[in-house]
Coordinates of C-alpha atoms in Angstrom, one line a residue:
Chain A
M1 CA 37.5 -85.3 34.8
I2 CA 33.9 -86.1 33.7
R3 CA 34.5 -83.9 30.6
T4 CA 37.6 -85.7 29.8
A5 CA 35.8 -89.1 30.0
V6 CA 32.9 -87.9 27.9
V7 CA 35.4 -86.7 25.3
I8 CA 37.2 -90.0 25.2
V9 CA 34.0 -92.0 25.0
L10 CA 32.7 -89.8 22.1
F11 CA 36.0 -90.0 20.4
L12 CA 36.2 -93.7 20.5
A13 CA 32.6 -94.1 19.5
T14 CA 32.8 -91.9 16.4
S15 CA 36.2 -93.1 15.2
P16 CA 36.1 -95.1 12.0
A17 CA 35.9 -98.8 12.6
R18 CA 38.1 -101.1 10.4
A19 CA 36.2 -104.0 9.1
G20 CA 37.3 -107.1 7.4
E21 CA 40.6 -108.8 8.2
D22 CA 40.7 -108.2 12.0
D23 CA 37.0 -108.9 12.9
W24 CA 37.8 -112.2 14.5
F25 CA 40.1 -110.6 17.1
P26 CA 38.9 -110.2 20.6
T27 CA 37.2 -106.9 21.1
L28 CA 37.7 -104.6 24.1
H29 CA 34.6 -102.6 25.1
L30 CA 34.5 -99.7 27.4
Q31 CA 31.5 -99.7 29.7
P32 CA 30.6 -96.6 31.8
R33 CA 27.7 -97.4 33.9
F34 CA 25.4 -96.0 36.6
E35 CA 23.3 -98.0 38.9
F36 CA 20.6 -97.3 41.5
G37 CA 18.3 -99.4 43.6
P38 CA 16.9 -100.3 46.9
Y39 CA 18.9 -102.1 49.6
Y40 CA 17.6 -104.9 51.6
A41 CA 19.5 -105.3 54.8
T42 CA 19.6 -108.9 55.9
G43 CA 20.3 -108.0 59.5
C44 CA 17.2 -105.9 59.8
G45 CA 15.1 -107.9 57.3
C46 CA 14.0 -104.7 55.7
F47 CA 14.6 -102.3 52.8
D48 CA 16.1 -99.5 54.7
R49 CA 18.4 -97.5 52.3
W50 CA 19.3 -96.9 48.7
T51 CA 22.4 -97.8 46.9
W52 CA 23.9 -96.1 43.9
S53 CA 27.2 -96.1 42.1
A54 CA 28.9 -94.9 39.0
G55 CA 31.3 -97.4 37.4
F56 CA 33.9 -97.4 34.8
G57 CA 34.8 -100.7 33.3
G58 CA 35.6 -102.8 30.3
A59 CA 34.8 -106.2 28.8
L60 CA 37.0 -108.3 26.6
E61 CA 34.8 -110.0 24.1
L62 CA 36.4 -113.4 23.2
Q63 CA 33.2 -114.5 21.4
R64 CA 29.6 -113.8 21.5
F65 CA 29.0 -116.2 24.4
L66 CA 32.1 -115.5 26.4
Q67 CA 33.2 -112.1 27.5
L68 CA 35.4 -111.2 30.6
E69 CA 34.4 -107.9 32.2
G70 CA 35.6 -105.8 35.1
E71 CA 34.6 -102.5 36.6
Y72 CA 35.7 -99.9 39.2
R73 CA 33.0 -98.1 40.9
L74 CA 32.4 -95.2 43.2
G75 CA 29.1 -94.7 44.9
G76 CA 27.2 -94.5 48.1
L77 CA 24.5 -95.6 50.4
W78 CA 21.8 -93.2 51.0
F79 CA 19.7 -93.4 54.2
P80 CA 16.5 -91.4 53.5
G81 CA 16.0 -88.5 55.9
S82 CA 19.2 -89.1 57.7
G83 CA 22.5 -89.2 55.8
Y84 CA 24.7 -91.1 53.5
A85 CA 27.9 -93.3 53.3
V86 CA 30.5 -93.3 50.6
T87 CA 31.4 -96.7 49.0
S88 CA 33.7 -97.9 46.4
G89 CA 34.8 -101.2 44.9
W90 CA 35.3 -103.4 41.9
T91 CA 33.7 -106.3 40.1
I92 CA 35.0 -109.0 37.9
G93 CA 32.9 -111.5 36.0
L94 CA 31.6 -112.9 32.8
R95 CA 29.1 -111.7 30.3
A96 CA 27.3 -113.6 27.5
A97 CA 24.7 -113.1 24.9
L98 CA 21.6 -115.0 25.7
V99 CA 20.6 -116.0 22.2
A100 CA 22.5 -116.8 19.0
E101 CA 22.8 -113.9 16.6
N102 CA 19.9 -113.8 14.2
G103 CA 19.6 -110.2 13.2
R104 CA 16.5 -109.6 15.3
W105 CA 16.0 -107.4 18.4
T106 CA 16.8 -110.3 20.6
D107 CA 20.4 -110.1 19.6
G108 CA 20.9 -107.5 22.2
I109 CA 19.9 -109.6 25.3
Y110 CA 22.7 -110.6 27.5
A111 CA 23.5 -111.9 31.0
R112 CA 26.2 -110.9 33.5
A113 CA 27.5 -112.6 36.6
G114 CA 30.5 -112.3 38.8
L115 CA 32.2 -111.3 42.0
L116 CA 32.1 -107.9 43.7
R117 CA 34.2 -106.3 46.3
M118 CA 32.7 -103.3 48.2
E119 CA 34.7 -100.9 50.3
V120 CA 32.8 -99.0 53.0
P121 CA 35.3 -96.7 54.7
A122 CA 33.2 -96.1 57.8
S123 CA 32.9 -99.8 58.8
R124 CA 34.9 -102.2 61.0
E125 CA 35.6 -104.5 58.0
E126 CA 36.1 -102.1 55.2
W127 CA 35.9 -104.7 52.4
H128 CA 32.9 -106.7 51.9
S129 CA 32.7 -109.4 49.2
G130 CA 29.7 -110.8 47.3
G131 CA 28.4 -111.5 43.9
Y132 CA 26.2 -110.1 41.2
G133 CA 24.1 -111.4 38.5
G134 CA 21.6 -110.0 36.0
V135 CA 20.3 -109.6 32.5
G136 CA 20.4 -106.6 30.2
Y137 CA 19.7 -105.3 26.8
S138 CA 22.0 -103.7 24.4
L139 CA 20.7 -101.1 22.0
P140 CA 22.9 -100.0 19.1
V141 CA 22.6 -96.2 18.6
V142 CA 25.6 -95.5 16.4
G143 CA 25.9 -98.6 14.2
D144 CA 28.2 -101.0 16.0
R145 CA 30.3 -98.3 17.6
L146 CA 28.1 -97.2 20.5
F147 CA 25.5 -99.0 22.4
V148 CA 23.1 -97.9 25.1
E149 CA 22.6 -100.6 27.6
S150 CA 20.2 -101.2 30.6
E151 CA 20.2 -104.0 33.1
L152 CA 18.5 -105.3 36.1
V153 CA 21.1 -106.7 38.4
L154 CA 21.1 -108.4 41.8
N155 CA 24.0 -107.5 44.1
V156 CA 24.3 -109.9 47.0
V157 CA 26.7 -109.5 49.9
P158 CA 26.7 -111.9 52.8
G159 CA 28.3 -111.2 56.2
D160 CA 28.7 -108.2 58.4
L161 CA 27.1 -105.8 55.9
G162 CA 24.8 -108.4 54.5
H163 CA 22.4 -107.2 51.9
V164 CA 20.6 -107.8 48.7
A165 CA 20.3 -105.0 46.3
P166 CA 18.2 -105.3 43.1
V167 CA 19.5 -102.3 41.0
L168 CA 18.8 -100.8 37.7
R169 CA 21.9 -100.2 35.7
A170 CA 22.2 -98.0 32.6
G171 CA 25.2 -97.0 30.6
L172 CA 27.1 -97.1 27.4
R173 CA 29.2 -99.8 25.7
V174 CA 31.9 -98.6 23.3
P175 CA 33.8 -101.2 21.2
L176 CA 37.4 -100.3 20.8
R177 CA 39.0 -101.2 17.4
L178 CA 42.6 -100.5 17.9
Chain B
M1 CA 45.4 -93.3 16.0
R2 CA 46.8 -95.6 18.7
A3 CA 49.1 -92.9 20.0
G4 CA 46.2 -90.5 20.3
R5 CA 44.2 -93.0 22.4
V6 CA 47.2 -93.7 24.5
A7 CA 47.6 -90.0 25.2
A8 CA 43.9 -89.6 25.9
G9 CA 44.1 -92.5 28.4
A10 CA 47.1 -91.0 30.1
L11 CA 45.2 -87.6 30.3
L12 CA 42.2 -89.4 31.9
A13 CA 44.5 -91.3 34.4
T14 CA 46.1 -88.0 35.3
A15 CA 42.8 -86.3 35.8
M16 CA 41.6 -89.1 38.1
L17 CA 44.7 -89.0 40.2
A18 CA 44.8 -85.2 40.5
G19 CA 44.2 -84.1 44.0
C20 CA 45.2 -87.4 45.6
G21 CA 47.8 -87.6 48.4
D22 CA 48.4 -86.0 51.8
P23 CA 47.7 -82.3 52.1
E24 CA 50.7 -80.1 52.7
P25 CA 50.9 -78.6 56.2
T26 CA 49.7 -75.0 56.1
C27 CA 52.6 -73.6 58.2
G28 CA 55.5 -75.9 57.2
D29 CA 57.6 -78.5 59.0
F30 CA 59.5 -78.7 62.3
P31 CA 61.4 -77.0 63.8
L32 CA 58.9 -74.3 64.2
S33 CA 60.4 -70.9 63.5
P34 CA 58.8 -67.8 65.0
E35 CA 57.0 -67.3 61.6
K36 CA 55.7 -70.8 61.6
R37 CA 54.4 -70.5 65.2
T38 CA 52.7 -67.3 64.4
C39 CA 51.1 -69.0 61.4
I40 CA 49.8 -71.9 63.6
A41 CA 48.5 -69.5 66.2
E42 CA 46.9 -67.3 63.8
S43 CA 45.3 -70.2 61.8
I44 CA 43.7 -71.5 64.9
E45 CA 42.4 -68.0 66.0
W46 CA 41.0 -67.5 62.5
M47 CA 39.2 -70.8 62.5
V48 CA 37.8 -70.3 65.9
D49 CA 36.7 -66.8 64.9
R50 CA 35.0 -68.1 61.9
Y51 CA 33.5 -71.4 63.0
Y52 CA 33.2 -71.9 66.8
P53 CA 29.5 -72.1 67.4
F54 CA 29.2 -71.9 71.2
E55 CA 30.3 -68.3 71.9
D56 CA 26.8 -67.4 73.1
D57 CA 26.1 -70.8 74.7
K58 CA 29.1 -71.2 77.1
P59 CA 29.1 -68.6 79.7
D60 CA 32.5 -69.6 81.0
V61 CA 34.2 -69.1 77.7
S62 CA 35.3 -65.7 76.4
L63 CA 36.9 -65.6 72.9
D64 CA 38.9 -62.6 74.1
E65 CA 40.4 -64.8 76.8
F66 CA 41.0 -67.6 74.3
R67 CA 42.9 -65.2 72.1
R68 CA 45.0 -64.1 75.0
R69 CA 45.9 -67.6 75.7
V70 CA 46.8 -68.5 72.2
R71 CA 49.1 -65.5 72.0
A72 CA 50.6 -66.2 75.4
A73 CA 51.5 -69.7 74.0
N74 CA 53.5 -68.1 71.2
N75 CA 56.4 -67.5 73.5
P76 CA 59.9 -67.8 72.0
A77 CA 61.2 -69.2 75.4
F78 CA 59.0 -72.3 74.9
S79 CA 60.2 -75.4 73.0
D80 CA 58.2 -76.5 70.0
D81 CA 56.5 -79.1 72.2
A82 CA 55.8 -76.7 75.1
F83 CA 54.4 -74.2 72.6
L84 CA 52.0 -76.9 71.3
V85 CA 51.0 -78.0 74.8
Q86 CA 50.1 -74.4 75.6
L87 CA 48.1 -74.2 72.5
Q88 CA 46.3 -77.4 73.5
L89 CA 45.5 -75.8 76.8
A90 CA 44.1 -72.8 75.1
V91 CA 42.0 -74.9 72.8
A92 CA 40.7 -77.0 75.8
Y93 CA 39.6 -73.7 77.4
L94 CA 36.9 -73.6 74.6
R95 CA 35.1 -76.2 76.6
D96 CA 34.2 -78.2 73.4
G97 CA 35.2 -81.8 73.2
H98 CA 35.0 -81.7 69.3
T99 CA 37.4 -78.7 69.0
R100 CA 40.9 -80.0 69.6
L101 CA 44.6 -79.8 68.6
T102 CA 46.6 -82.9 68.1
R103 CA 50.3 -82.8 68.3
P104 CA 53.1 -85.3 67.6
I105 CA 53.8 -87.7 70.5
T106 CA 57.3 -86.9 71.7
A107 CA 57.2 -89.3 74.7
P108 CA 54.8 -92.1 75.1
S109 CA 52.4 -92.0 78.0
G110 CA 51.3 -94.9 80.1
R111 CA 49.3 -95.8 83.1
P112 CA 48.9 -98.8 85.4
A113 CA 46.4 -101.5 84.4
A114 CA 43.6 -100.0 86.6
E115 CA 40.4 -98.0 86.1
L116 CA 39.5 -95.4 88.5
V117 CA 36.2 -93.9 89.5
R118 CA 35.5 -90.7 91.4
V119 CA 33.2 -90.8 94.3
N120 CA 32.7 -87.1 95.6
D121 CA 36.2 -85.8 95.8
A122 CA 38.0 -89.1 96.2
F123 CA 39.3 -91.6 93.7
Y124 CA 39.0 -95.3 93.9
V125 CA 40.2 -98.3 91.9
A126 CA 37.1 -99.8 90.2
T127 CA 38.9 -102.6 88.5
T128 CA 42.5 -103.6 88.1
A129 CA 44.8 -106.2 86.5
D130 CA 47.9 -104.9 88.5
P131 CA 48.7 -107.2 91.4
L132 CA 49.8 -104.2 93.5
L133 CA 46.4 -102.7 93.4
Q134 CA 43.1 -103.8 94.7
M135 CA 39.5 -103.0 93.9
G136 CA 38.4 -100.2 96.3
D137 CA 41.9 -98.9 97.0
R138 CA 41.6 -95.1 97.4
I139 CA 44.3 -93.0 95.6
L140 CA 45.7 -90.4 97.9
E141 CA 48.8 -89.3 96.1
V142 CA 50.3 -89.8 92.6
D143 CA 54.0 -89.1 92.1
G144 CA 54.0 -87.1 95.3
E145 CA 51.1 -84.8 94.3
E146 CA 47.7 -85.0 96.2
A147 CA 45.2 -86.8 94.1
F148 CA 42.5 -84.1 94.1
T149 CA 45.0 -81.4 93.3
R150 CA 46.4 -83.5 90.4
H151 CA 42.8 -84.0 89.2
Q152 CA 42.1 -80.4 89.2
R153 CA 45.3 -79.7 87.3
L154 CA 44.4 -82.2 84.7
L155 CA 41.0 -80.7 84.2
D156 CA 42.4 -77.8 82.2
R157 CA 44.0 -80.1 79.8
V158 CA 40.9 -81.9 78.9
A159 CA 38.9 -80.9 75.8
A160 CA 35.4 -81.8 76.8
S161 CA 32.0 -80.2 76.4
N162 CA 30.8 -80.3 80.0
D163 CA 32.3 -80.5 83.5
E164 CA 31.2 -84.1 84.0
G165 CA 33.1 -85.1 80.8
R166 CA 36.1 -83.2 81.8
S167 CA 36.1 -84.7 85.3
R168 CA 35.7 -88.2 83.9
V169 CA 38.6 -87.9 81.5
A170 CA 40.8 -86.4 84.2
T171 CA 40.0 -89.3 86.5
L172 CA 40.8 -91.9 83.9
N173 CA 44.1 -90.1 83.3
L174 CA 44.9 -89.5 87.0
L175 CA 47.7 -92.1 87.0
I176 CA 49.0 -91.3 83.6
G177 CA 52.8 -90.6 83.2
P178 CA 55.8 -91.6 81.2
A179 CA 55.3 -95.2 79.9
G180 CA 57.6 -97.6 81.5
V181 CA 58.1 -95.5 84.6
P182 CA 56.2 -96.9 87.8
A183 CA 53.6 -94.6 89.2
Q184 CA 54.5 -93.7 92.8
L185 CA 51.2 -94.1 94.6
R186 CA 50.0 -93.5 98.1
I187 CA 46.9 -95.4 98.7
E188 CA 44.4 -96.2 101.4
R189 CA 43.4 -99.8 101.8
G190 CA 41.4 -101.2 104.7
G191 CA 41.9 -98.0 106.8
A192 CA 45.8 -98.1 106.4
E193 CA 47.9 -96.0 104.2
L194 CA 50.6 -97.7 102.0
D195 CA 52.9 -96.9 99.2
V196 CA 52.9 -98.9 96.0
A197 CA 54.5 -98.4 92.6
P198 CA 52.6 -100.2 89.8
Q199 CA 54.2 -100.2 86.4
R200 CA 52.8 -97.8 83.8
G201 CA 52.1 -99.7 80.6
F202 CA 51.4 -98.1 77.3
V203 CA 48.1 -96.6 76.9
T204 CA 46.0 -98.3 74.2
F205 CA 42.7 -97.2 72.8
F206 CA 40.1 -99.7 71.9
S207 CA 36.7 -98.7 70.9
G208 CA 35.1 -102.0 71.9
G209 CA 33.6 -104.6 69.7
P210 CA 30.5 -104.6 67.6
P211 CA 27.1 -104.8 69.3
A212 CA 26.4 -108.3 70.6
P213 CA 23.3 -109.7 72.4
R214 CA 23.2 -110.7 76.0
R215 CA 20.3 -111.9 78.2
F216 CA 19.7 -111.4 81.8
G217 CA 16.5 -113.3 82.5
E218 CA 13.8 -111.7 80.5
V219 CA 15.8 -108.5 79.8
G220 CA 18.1 -108.2 76.8
Y221 CA 21.3 -106.2 76.7
I222 CA 23.3 -104.7 73.8
R223 CA 26.3 -102.6 74.2
V224 CA 26.9 -100.1 71.5
S225 CA 30.5 -98.9 71.9
S226 CA 30.6 -96.6 68.9
F227 CA 28.5 -95.1 66.2
A228 CA 31.5 -94.9 63.8
F229 CA 30.9 -98.0 61.9
L230 CA 28.0 -98.7 59.5
D231 CA 28.3 -102.5 59.9
D232 CA 27.6 -102.0 63.6
V233 CA 24.0 -101.1 62.5
D234 CA 23.7 -104.5 61.0
A235 CA 25.3 -106.1 64.0
F236 CA 22.8 -104.2 66.1
D237 CA 20.0 -105.6 64.0
R238 CA 21.2 -109.1 64.3
A239 CA 21.5 -108.7 68.1
L240 CA 18.0 -107.2 68.3
A241 CA 16.6 -110.1 66.3
E242 CA 18.0 -112.6 68.9
L243 CA 16.5 -110.5 71.7
E244 CA 13.1 -110.0 70.0
D245 CA 11.3 -112.1 72.5
T246 CA 12.6 -110.3 75.6
E247 CA 10.5 -108.2 77.8
G248 CA 12.8 -105.3 78.0
L249 CA 16.0 -104.1 76.4
V250 CA 19.1 -102.3 77.8
I251 CA 21.2 -100.3 75.3
D252 CA 24.6 -99.5 76.8
L253 CA 26.0 -96.3 75.4
R254 CA 28.5 -95.7 78.3
G255 CA 31.9 -94.8 76.9
N256 CA 30.4 -94.3 73.4
G257 CA 32.3 -91.3 71.9
G258 CA 29.9 -91.0 68.9
G259 CA 30.2 -91.3 65.2
G260 CA 27.6 -90.8 62.5
T261 CA 24.1 -89.5 63.4
H262 CA 22.7 -91.7 60.4
H263 CA 23.9 -94.7 62.3
V264 CA 22.0 -93.6 65.3
D265 CA 18.9 -92.8 63.3
M266 CA 19.0 -96.3 61.8
M267 CA 19.2 -98.0 65.2
L268 CA 16.6 -95.7 66.7
G269 CA 14.4 -96.6 63.6
R270 CA 13.8 -100.0 65.3
F271 CA 12.0 -98.4 68.2
V272 CA 9.6 -96.0 66.5
D273 CA 6.5 -96.3 64.4
T274 CA 6.7 -93.1 62.6
T275 CA 9.2 -90.5 61.2
L276 CA 10.4 -88.3 64.1
P277 CA 10.8 -84.5 63.8
K278 CA 14.0 -83.6 62.0
Y279 CA 17.0 -82.0 63.6
R280 CA 19.1 -79.5 61.7
M281 CA 22.8 -79.2 61.1
L282 CA 23.7 -75.5 60.7
D283 CA 26.8 -74.0 59.3
E284 CA 28.6 -71.0 60.7
N285 CA 26.2 -68.6 59.0
G286 CA 23.2 -70.3 60.4
N287 CA 22.3 -72.0 57.1
T288 CA 20.8 -75.5 57.3
I289 CA 23.2 -78.0 55.8
R290 CA 21.1 -81.0 56.3
R291 CA 18.1 -82.3 58.2
F292 CA 18.1 -85.7 59.9
G293 CA 16.1 -87.9 62.1
P294 CA 15.0 -91.5 62.7
G295 CA 12.1 -93.1 60.7
S296 CA 10.5 -96.4 61.4
R297 CA 12.9 -99.2 60.1
G298 CA 12.1 -102.9 60.1
R299 CA 10.1 -104.6 62.8
R300 CA 9.7 -102.5 65.9
Y301 CA 11.1 -103.8 69.2
A302 CA 7.9 -104.2 71.3
G303 CA 9.3 -104.0 74.9
P304 CA 10.4 -101.1 77.0
V305 CA 13.9 -99.7 76.5
A306 CA 16.5 -98.4 78.9
V307 CA 19.6 -96.6 77.7
L308 CA 22.7 -96.4 79.9
S309 CA 24.8 -93.1 79.7
D310 CA 27.8 -91.6 81.4
P311 CA 29.9 -88.6 80.8
L312 CA 31.8 -90.3 78.0
T313 CA 28.5 -90.8 76.1
Y314 CA 29.4 -88.1 73.6
S315 CA 28.4 -86.5 70.3
A316 CA 26.4 -88.9 68.2
A317 CA 25.8 -91.1 71.4
N318 CA 24.6 -88.0 73.2
Y319 CA 22.2 -87.4 70.2
F320 CA 20.9 -90.9 70.7
V321 CA 20.2 -90.1 74.4
Q322 CA 18.6 -86.8 73.4
R323 CA 16.2 -88.7 71.1
V324 CA 15.4 -91.4 73.6
Q325 CA 14.5 -88.7 76.2
R326 CA 12.7 -86.1 73.9
D327 CA 10.8 -88.6 71.8
R328 CA 10.0 -90.9 74.8
I329 CA 11.6 -93.9 73.3
G330 CA 12.9 -95.1 76.6
T331 CA 14.4 -94.3 80.0
V332 CA 18.0 -93.0 80.3
V333 CA 19.8 -94.6 83.3
G334 CA 23.1 -93.7 84.8
E335 CA 24.9 -90.4 84.7
R336 CA 24.8 -87.1 82.8
S337 CA 25.9 -87.6 79.3
G338 CA 28.9 -85.8 77.8
G339 CA 27.2 -83.5 75.4
G340 CA 28.8 -82.6 72.2
A341 CA 26.0 -81.1 69.8
A342 CA 28.3 -80.4 66.8
S343 CA 30.3 -81.9 64.0
P344 CA 33.9 -81.2 63.8
A345 CA 33.7 -80.8 60.2
R346 CA 36.6 -78.2 59.6
Y347 CA 40.1 -79.1 60.1
R348 CA 43.6 -78.1 59.0
L349 CA 46.9 -79.7 59.1
L350 CA 49.2 -77.0 60.4
A351 CA 52.4 -78.9 60.7
P352 CA 53.3 -82.6 60.5
G353 CA 51.2 -84.3 63.2
V354 CA 49.6 -80.9 64.2
E355 CA 46.0 -80.9 63.2
F356 CA 43.4 -78.5 64.4
R357 CA 39.8 -79.6 64.2
I358 CA 36.8 -77.5 65.1
S359 CA 33.1 -77.8 65.6
A360 CA 31.9 -76.1 62.6
L361 CA 28.3 -77.5 62.2
L362 CA 25.9 -77.2 65.1
V363 CA 23.2 -79.8 65.7
Q364 CA 20.0 -78.1 66.6
D365 CA 16.8 -79.9 67.7
E366 CA 13.3 -79.0 66.4
T367 CA 12.9 -76.3 69.2
G368 CA 16.1 -74.6 68.2
G369 CA 18.0 -75.9 71.2
N370 CA 20.9 -78.1 71.5
A371 CA 22.4 -80.7 73.8
E372 CA 25.9 -79.4 73.8
D373 CA 26.0 -79.4 77.6
G374 CA 24.8 -83.1 78.0
L375 CA 21.6 -84.5 79.4
D376 CA 20.7 -85.7 82.8
P377 CA 19.5 -89.2 83.1
D378 CA 15.9 -90.0 84.0
L379 CA 17.1 -92.4 86.5
P380 CA 20.4 -91.3 88.1
V381 CA 22.6 -93.9 89.5
V382 CA 25.3 -93.0 92.1
L383 CA 28.0 -95.2 93.3
T384 CA 29.3 -95.2 96.9
A385 CA 32.9 -96.1 97.9
E386 CA 31.6 -99.2 99.5
E387 CA 29.9 -100.2 96.3
V388 CA 33.0 -99.7 94.3
A389 CA 35.0 -101.8 96.9
A390 CA 32.3 -104.5 96.5
G391 CA 33.0 -104.5 92.7
L392 CA 29.9 -102.9 91.6
A393 CA 31.8 -100.8 89.0
S394 CA 34.3 -103.4 88.1
L395 CA 33.0 -105.1 85.0
P396 CA 30.4 -103.3 82.8
G397 CA 27.8 -105.5 81.1
D398 CA 27.1 -107.9 84.0
P399 CA 24.5 -106.9 86.7
A400 CA 26.6 -108.6 89.4
T401 CA 29.5 -106.2 88.8
D402 CA 27.7 -103.2 87.2
K403 CA 25.3 -101.3 89.4
V404 CA 24.1 -99.1 86.7
L405 CA 23.0 -102.1 84.6
A406 CA 21.5 -103.8 87.6
E407 CA 19.4 -100.7 88.3
A408 CA 18.3 -100.5 84.6
I409 CA 17.3 -104.1 84.6
R410 CA 15.3 -103.7 87.9
H411 CA 13.5 -100.6 86.3
L412 CA 12.6 -102.6 83.2
E413 CA 11.4 -105.6 85.3
S414 CA 9.2 -103.3 87.4
R415 CA 7.3 -102.0 84.3

């Protein structure tokens, strides 16, 4: 499955882009991601575990300052020296560039925010809702066809499994030009 | 180009969905032909031969005898249900609460709304919501069968890791029978014998709610009914935060059938300053699959701790008790725990509703030992028939109606 996903991403990234007449159309981006970070449990008032997930999502770029994004993620919670729990879930939110396009390195700075739903099978309430927000940087590596992105994101979930998780995210962004 | 991408997407979706869905039963569907029964019996034998970790630890168990019982169950004269019941009896013979065979329910069972306790060789009503029964009633006969004889007969059906656990489950099930059919009971009440017929309701299983704080004077109380839920760790933390100013804490693990050892480790992390020695989980070849143990987590609770245990304190809950005793975290109060030092990590669906699950991973402490047979409490509490009649086993979680809790509070207050 991973090999298939890699093949698709590379295929899309290296396919010839059509310039010109359809540039103004909304662009769909594929966004595979990985995130990892410490987990602050609000019940304990302590950092007591680590969280990670691999996500596969997309963003619909309506314009530079308005993109709709969503992601499905699979991951886990790791309890150092003891065990782990599997998690899954999805996010939906908005993404926007933070500066107007000026041809400089700052073009790649963006912000993201939205809602997240987290499923933890081994819990009384399997679904836990919260939000996320963060900033990232998008670095073009193959023209405008493939970007490497890294982000600092805060995942916040109140309630029974209340926690705050400042995570580092890294991944690719592949514009689709159908 | 577009068609190619659509095809690639379909390929990806297919790859992601591959492997999803319910597994096919290994031995086929009902009715069970002789070949299917042989498949079921041989699958169970094979899994026990391969994984059962207690052959050397349980002197009462012989795998030769187990095989004889499994083969005797495969009798063409038995109905499918009788065949599976006989297999369940053979599996219960292994004296391992994690190793068990489930079968489809053909007729629902029920029991009157009453909890029984055993005092010596007698059985008393500890609490009841049935108007025909009273606290302290002694059960003499159930459906015409003498109570103790019935209890002994039920013992063989119970998959449990030690005698105390087996006896406790048999006691809880003493009044069980077909749902909707009244239990014909002969009881002793106030020195007189009388016959009553309380209705058997459906048996429901409820693991209990999440940990919640209570206070009895300067002593806090948290009941942990299960270690199966990760969010219970957070509920435990919140309860502990509310009880932080207490001078002692009771953690009630009675009836806790276990769950994840990492949930245990996280809760215990609130009572230690350091990382405790790791226990190991071993596979059937003696290889270490993982090491685990509690480490300090958050602000440590400062007061003394008492942990309540009983024969239903099993598996991960038994591990909690083991840690509390061995690592001197607190005092264990109540009865011998139920044991269960393994993880039922291997299972197989043999026919629809017929699943065999076996202890495949053994939990070993840092000395190489295990607590499969349960642990004696530091402070044993024994109930008398008079105390049962006075309601001292009627409502757990209140020292006025729970002698074990009252003793634990007294112990903490004396320190």
